[in-house]
Amino acid sequence: MSDIAWLRGRIERREVRVAFVGLGYVGLPAACLFADAGLRVLGVDRKADRVQAIADGRSPIEGDEPELGAILARVVESGALVVTTDTAALSTCDVVIVCVDTPVEGDHVPRYEALQAAMRAIGAVLAEGALVIIESTVSPGTCAKKVALWLEAATGGVLGERFHLGHCPERVMPGRLVANMRDMPRVAGGSSPEVAEVMRLLYAFVVRADVDATDLTTAELVKTGENAFRDVQIAFANQLARVCEDAGADFLEVRRLVNRSPGRNVLLAGAGVGGHCIPKDPWLLAGGTSAELPLIAAARAVNDAMPAHVGELAEQALTEVGRALAGAVVAVLGQAYLEGSDDDRNSPTDALRAWLTERGASVRVHDPFVAGFDRDLAAVAAGADALVVMVAHPEYRALDLARLAATMRTRVLVDGRRVIDLAAARAAGLTTRAIGLGRADG
Ligand code: SAJ
C-alpha cells in the first residue's frame, strides 16, 4: 500500500496540483473555487470551444450563476486556473477530480462511456501515487468494481499502490452552483480511511460545511439514496393529492395538518419532477443491485405521470366549458423544471406538451427564464382556451387574471403548482382545476 502521507504534506503546504476533468456545471465552478482558494488548478475538457471561452475569461455555463463569472475571470487572469483540451498535462497533477456526465437513458441503465474514457485518458498519464476523485454520480459499487479496474488497466498498476481512489459526489444545483459548493455538506469516500482523510483536508479549501469521511460505496449510496428518497417523497405527495381530488378535499390543507405532527414532512404535489438529478439518481441507485426495487420504479412512474394528469384536468375543464381538447389552444406557463431557474432538462412541460399535442391541442409555452420562451405573456394567453401553470415562477404568482381572461377564447385555468388564487380566478370568469384540489360537486 503506497503511503498517501506525501499528498497530505503537499496539501498542507498548499503545493498540491489539482486537475478537473470535465468543465461543466459541476467541474467548472469547483475548479474556479479551488483556484480561488490559492491552489494551482488545471482544467481539462474535450470541448475546444468550452476551453477557449474559459481561457478568454468567460463562463460557458448559461443562466444566472452568482459569483461564478467574477471568480472565473479572476483565476484565469491570475493564472491560478489553466485550461486545456490536452489530457497529457494531467501527468503533472497530484489529484485528478473527474466531473463527467453519467446519463441514464430510456432503459434506465446508467451509461459510463464518458467515465470509462476519462479513466483511460487519465490512467495513461497519471503520476505515481496520485489520487483520482470521482464527483460524477454513479451506482453503488461502481468505483470499487469498475473505476478501480479501469484505472488499473490504464496505469498497469494496482489500486492503493500505483494510485488512490476517492468518490466525493457533487451536490450542485443550477442557480446556486457556487453557493452549494461552499455551503452544502459533502461526503468523502476513500479507497482507504487515510485517503478519505486526505480528501477531507483537500475539500476544506472550498467547502465551509462538514465533509464526512467514509468509504467509496457508502459515498455512492449516500448520493443516489438521498435523491431517490426525495423522488419517493414527492411521489407520495402526488399520490395523496390524487386521493384528495377524488375525496373532494384540498391537498394543501391535508398536508398542512399532517406536517403539524412532529417528524412528518409531506412534500409538495405538483405537475411533475424534472431536472438533472432526481429523475436520474433513483435509477443509479437501482443499478447498484440486481434485486427488484418496486418502490423506486413506482415512484418514478407516479412522478412521470403527473404531466398527463395536469393534461386530464385541462381536458375536464375544457369539456365543462364546451370546448373539445382537439383544436383547443393551450397556453402553458413554465418551461423550466424548477421555479426561478432557466434549466429545462427533463422538464415536465415537455411531457405535457406531447400529451396535449397527441390529442389535437395546439400548445404555446411561456417562460420568463428560458431563452426562446420569454415572450410577452399577454400575447401567449390572447385567444387561448386554457392557461396551465407548470412552474411556480414568481411572475405566475401575481398574474392579472382578469386581464388575461378577457383576451381568451374560452376561459380555463389549471394550476399545476398551487400558486394561483383560485377564488380570484373564478371571479375573473375562469373555470379552474388544480392539482390536489377536489371539487365540492365531486
Ligand atoms: N418537486 C416537486 N415537489 C417537491 C419538490 C420538488 O414536485 O416538493 C419537483 C420540482 O418542481 C422539480 C423536481 O421536483 O421539477 C426537482 O426539484 P428539487 O427541488 O429536488 O431540485 P433539484 O432537482 O435541483 O434537486 C437538488 C438535489 N440536490 C442535489 O442533487 C445536490 C436534491 O437532492 C435537493 O434535495 C434539492 O436540490 C433541494 O433540496 O434543493
PDB file of N, CA and C and ligand atoms in Angstrom, residues 170-174 180 184 223 226-227 230 234 238 267-270 272-278 281 337-339 348 417, ligand 1:
ATOM      1  N   GLU A 170     -21.112  15.172  -6.116  1.00  0.00           N
ATOM      2  CA  GLU A 170     -21.423  16.608  -6.165  1.00  0.00           C
ATOM      3  C   GLU A 170     -22.818  16.840  -5.570  1.00  0.00           C
ATOM      4  N   ARG A 171     -23.028  18.043  -5.094  1.00  0.00           N
ATOM      5  CA  ARG A 171     -24.345  18.436  -4.595  1.00  0.00           C
ATOM      6  C   ARG A 171     -24.699  19.805  -5.167  1.00  0.00           C
ATOM      7  N   VAL A 172     -24.537  19.908  -6.478  1.00  0.00           N
ATOM      8  CA  VAL A 172     -24.753  21.224  -7.112  1.00  0.00           C
ATOM      9  C   VAL A 172     -26.234  21.420  -7.399  1.00  0.00           C
ATOM     10  N   MET A 173     -26.587  22.665  -7.633  1.00  0.00           N
ATOM     11  CA  MET A 173     -27.956  22.995  -8.034  1.00  0.00           C
ATOM     12  C   MET A 173     -27.871  24.217  -8.957  1.00  0.00           C
ATOM     13  N   PRO A 174     -28.358  24.099 -10.173  1.00  0.00           N
ATOM     14  CA  PRO A 174     -28.289  25.249 -11.084  1.00  0.00           C
ATOM     15  C   PRO A 174     -28.863  26.501 -10.419  1.00  0.00           C
ATOM     16  N   ASN A 180     -23.804  26.370  -3.310  1.00  0.00           N
ATOM     17  CA  ASN A 180     -23.913  24.960  -2.871  1.00  0.00           C
ATOM     18  C   ASN A 180     -22.539  24.339  -2.658  1.00  0.00           C
ATOM     19  N   MET A 184     -22.877  23.374   1.075  1.00  0.00           N
ATOM     20  CA  MET A 184     -23.521  22.064   1.273  1.00  0.00           C
ATOM     21  C   MET A 184     -22.513  21.084   1.869  1.00  0.00           C
ATOM     22  N   LYS A 223     -25.322   9.528  -2.041  1.00  0.00           N
ATOM     23  CA  LYS A 223     -25.781  10.445  -3.089  1.00  0.00           C
ATOM     24  C   LYS A 223     -27.018   9.895  -3.790  1.00  0.00           C
ATOM     25  N   GLU A 226     -30.043   9.645  -1.369  1.00  0.00           N
ATOM     26  CA  GLU A 226     -30.693  10.890  -0.923  1.00  0.00           C
ATOM     27  C   GLU A 226     -31.655  11.396  -1.996  1.00  0.00           C
ATOM     28  N   ASN A 227     -31.264  11.224  -3.266  1.00  0.00           N
ATOM     29  CA  ASN A 227     -32.150  11.728  -4.321  1.00  0.00           C
ATOM     30  C   ASN A 227     -33.284  10.764  -4.629  1.00  0.00           C
ATOM     31  N   ARG A 230     -35.848  11.536  -2.071  1.00  0.00           N
ATOM     32  CA  ARG A 230     -36.648  12.730  -2.405  1.00  0.00           C
ATOM     33  C   ARG A 230     -37.695  12.385  -3.465  1.00  0.00           C
ATOM     34  N   ILE A 234     -41.714  12.871  -3.045  1.00  0.00           N
ATOM     35  CA  ILE A 234     -42.558  13.665  -3.951  1.00  0.00           C
ATOM     36  C   ILE A 234     -43.670  12.794  -4.518  1.00  0.00           C
ATOM     37  N   ASN A 238     -47.718  13.339  -4.455  1.00  0.00           N
ATOM     38  CA  ASN A 238     -48.557  13.306  -5.665  1.00  0.00           C
ATOM     39  C   ASN A 238     -49.685  12.282  -5.544  1.00  0.00           C
ATOM     40  N   LEU A 267     -44.072  16.426   1.222  1.00  0.00           N
ATOM     41  CA  LEU A 267     -43.595  17.456   0.306  1.00  0.00           C
ATOM     42  C   LEU A 267     -44.763  17.976  -0.540  1.00  0.00           C
ATOM     43  N   LEU A 268     -44.441  18.694  -1.619  1.00  0.00           N
ATOM     44  CA  LEU A 268     -45.486  19.335  -2.411  1.00  0.00           C
ATOM     45  C   LEU A 268     -45.853  18.494  -3.627  1.00  0.00           C
ATOM     46  N   ALA A 269     -47.143  18.229  -3.762  1.00  0.00           N
ATOM     47  CA  ALA A 269     -47.623  17.621  -5.013  1.00  0.00           C
ATOM     48  C   ALA A 269     -47.474  18.651  -6.121  1.00  0.00           C
ATOM     49  N   GLY A 270     -47.283  18.170  -7.329  1.00  0.00           N
ATOM     50  CA  GLY A 270     -47.101  19.147  -8.412  1.00  0.00           C
ATOM     51  C   GLY A 270     -47.276  18.534  -9.783  1.00  0.00           C
ATOM     52  N   GLY A 272     -45.107  17.542 -11.864  1.00  0.00           N
ATOM     53  CA  GLY A 272     -44.098  16.599 -12.349  1.00  0.00           C
ATOM     54  C   GLY A 272     -42.738  16.883 -11.749  1.00  0.00           C
ATOM     55  N   VAL A 273     -41.801  15.993 -12.021  1.00  0.00           N
ATOM     56  CA  VAL A 273     -40.445  16.055 -11.447  1.00  0.00           C
ATOM     57  C   VAL A 273     -39.427  16.101 -12.576  1.00  0.00           C
ATOM     58  N   GLY A 274     -38.725  17.221 -12.679  1.00  0.00           N
ATOM     59  CA  GLY A 274     -37.723  17.351 -13.745  1.00  0.00           C
ATOM     60  C   GLY A 274     -36.343  17.563 -13.159  1.00  0.00           C
ATOM     61  N   GLY A 275     -35.442  18.024 -14.000  1.00  0.00           N
ATOM     62  CA  GLY A 275     -34.089  18.333 -13.546  1.00  0.00           C
ATOM     63  C   GLY A 275     -33.086  17.271 -13.928  1.00  0.00           C
ATOM     64  N   HIS A 276     -31.852  17.515 -13.488  1.00  0.00           N
ATOM     65  CA  HIS A 276     -30.707  16.694 -13.858  1.00  0.00           C
ATOM     66  C   HIS A 276     -30.427  15.620 -12.816  1.00  0.00           C
ATOM     67  N   CYS A 277     -31.034  15.708 -11.648  1.00  0.00           N
ATOM     68  CA  CYS A 277     -30.692  14.775 -10.556  1.00  0.00           C
ATOM     69  C   CYS A 277     -31.801  13.779 -10.248  1.00  0.00           C
ATOM     70  N   ILE A 278     -32.961  14.345  -9.835  1.00  0.00           N
ATOM     71  CA  ILE A 278     -33.996  13.478  -9.256  1.00  0.00           C
ATOM     72  C   ILE A 278     -34.516  12.429 -10.241  1.00  0.00           C
ATOM     73  N   ASP A 281     -31.139   9.827 -10.553  1.00  0.00           N
ATOM     74  CA  ASP A 281     -30.427   9.155  -9.460  1.00  0.00           C
ATOM     75  C   ASP A 281     -31.133   7.927  -8.896  1.00  0.00           C
ATOM     76  N   TYR A 337     -37.586  23.355 -15.258  1.00  0.00           N
ATOM     77  CA  TYR A 337     -38.016  22.254 -14.383  1.00  0.00           C
ATOM     78  C   TYR A 337     -38.263  22.730 -12.974  1.00  0.00           C
ATOM     79  N   LEU A 338     -37.798  23.992 -12.674  1.00  0.00           N
ATOM     80  CA  LEU A 338     -37.852  24.474 -11.289  1.00  0.00           C
ATOM     81  C   LEU A 338     -38.103  25.970 -11.277  1.00  0.00           C
ATOM     82  N   GLU A 339     -38.816  26.431 -10.253  1.00  0.00           N
ATOM     83  CA  GLU A 339     -39.098  27.865 -10.147  1.00  0.00           C
ATOM     84  C   GLU A 339     -37.801  28.655 -10.097  1.00  0.00           C
ATOM     85  N   PRO A 348     -41.049  18.713 -17.021  1.00  0.00           N
ATOM     86  CA  PRO A 348     -42.394  18.126 -17.117  1.00  0.00           C
ATOM     87  C   PRO A 348     -43.232  18.771 -18.219  1.00  0.00           C
ATOM     88  N   ARG A 417     -49.163  23.878  -9.809  1.00  0.00           N
ATOM     89  CA  ARG A 417     -48.213  24.072  -8.703  1.00  0.00           C
ATOM     90  C   ARG A 417     -48.863  24.764  -7.511  1.00  0.00           C
TER      91      ARG A 417
HETATM   92  N1  SAJ B   1     -40.642  18.942  -6.843  1.00  0.00           N
HETATM   93  C1  SAJ B   1     -41.970  18.631  -6.521  1.00  0.00           C
HETATM   94  N2  SAJ B   1     -42.360  18.663  -5.209  1.00  0.00           N
HETATM   95  C2  SAJ B   1     -41.481  18.973  -4.213  1.00  0.00           C
HETATM   96  C3  SAJ B   1     -40.138  19.264  -4.555  1.00  0.00           C
HETATM   97  C4  SAJ B   1     -39.747  19.253  -5.875  1.00  0.00           C
HETATM   98  O1  SAJ B   1     -42.781  18.353  -7.402  1.00  0.00           O
HETATM   99  O2  SAJ B   1     -41.897  19.009  -3.052  1.00  0.00           O
HETATM  100  C5  SAJ B   1     -40.224  18.910  -8.237  1.00  0.00           C
HETATM  101  C6  SAJ B   1     -39.686  20.242  -8.731  1.00  0.00           C
HETATM  102  O3  SAJ B   1     -40.720  21.014  -9.292  1.00  0.00           O
HETATM  103  C7  SAJ B   1     -38.662  19.810  -9.798  1.00  0.00           C
HETATM  104  C8  SAJ B   1     -38.153  18.482  -9.283  1.00  0.00           C
HETATM  105  O4  SAJ B   1     -39.129  18.005  -8.337  1.00  0.00           O
HETATM  106  O5  SAJ B   1     -39.283  19.622 -11.044  1.00  0.00           O
HETATM  107  C9  SAJ B   1     -36.786  18.550  -8.608  1.00  0.00           C
HETATM  108  O6  SAJ B   1     -36.845  19.594  -7.656  1.00  0.00           O
HETATM  109  P1  SAJ B   1     -35.726  19.695  -6.473  1.00  0.00           P
HETATM  110  O7  SAJ B   1     -36.205  20.730  -5.518  1.00  0.00           O
HETATM  111  O8  SAJ B   1     -35.422  18.354  -5.966  1.00  0.00           O
HETATM  112  O9  SAJ B   1     -34.471  20.348  -7.209  1.00  0.00           O
HETATM  113  P2  SAJ B   1     -33.227  19.594  -7.850  1.00  0.00           P
HETATM  114  O10 SAJ B   1     -33.641  18.613  -8.873  1.00  0.00           O
HETATM  115  O11 SAJ B   1     -32.287  20.656  -8.287  1.00  0.00           O
HETATM  116  O12 SAJ B   1     -32.651  18.773  -6.630  1.00  0.00           O
HETATM  117  C10 SAJ B   1     -31.493  19.200  -5.997  1.00  0.00           C
HETATM  118  C11 SAJ B   1     -30.881  17.969  -5.413  1.00  0.00           C
HETATM  119  N3  SAJ B   1     -29.599  18.357  -4.908  1.00  0.00           N
HETATM  120  C12 SAJ B   1     -28.531  17.674  -5.353  1.00  0.00           C
HETATM  121  O13 SAJ B   1     -28.592  16.708  -6.090  1.00  0.00           O
HETATM  122  C13 SAJ B   1     -27.246  18.188  -4.854  1.00  0.00           C
HETATM  123  C14 SAJ B   1     -31.733  17.429  -4.289  1.00  0.00           C
HETATM  124  O14 SAJ B   1     -31.023  16.384  -3.627  1.00  0.00           O
HETATM  125  C15 SAJ B   1     -32.033  18.500  -3.277  1.00  0.00           C
HETATM  126  O15 SAJ B   1     -32.913  17.964  -2.292  1.00  0.00           O
HETATM  127  C16 SAJ B   1     -32.721  19.648  -3.975  1.00  0.00           C
HETATM  128  O16 SAJ B   1     -31.825  20.156  -4.986  1.00  0.00           O
HETATM  129  C17 SAJ B   1     -33.003  20.755  -2.980  1.00  0.00           C
HETATM  130  O17 SAJ B   1     -33.479  20.397  -1.877  1.00  0.00           O
HETATM  131  O18 SAJ B   1     -32.792  21.902  -3.313  1.00  0.00           O
END
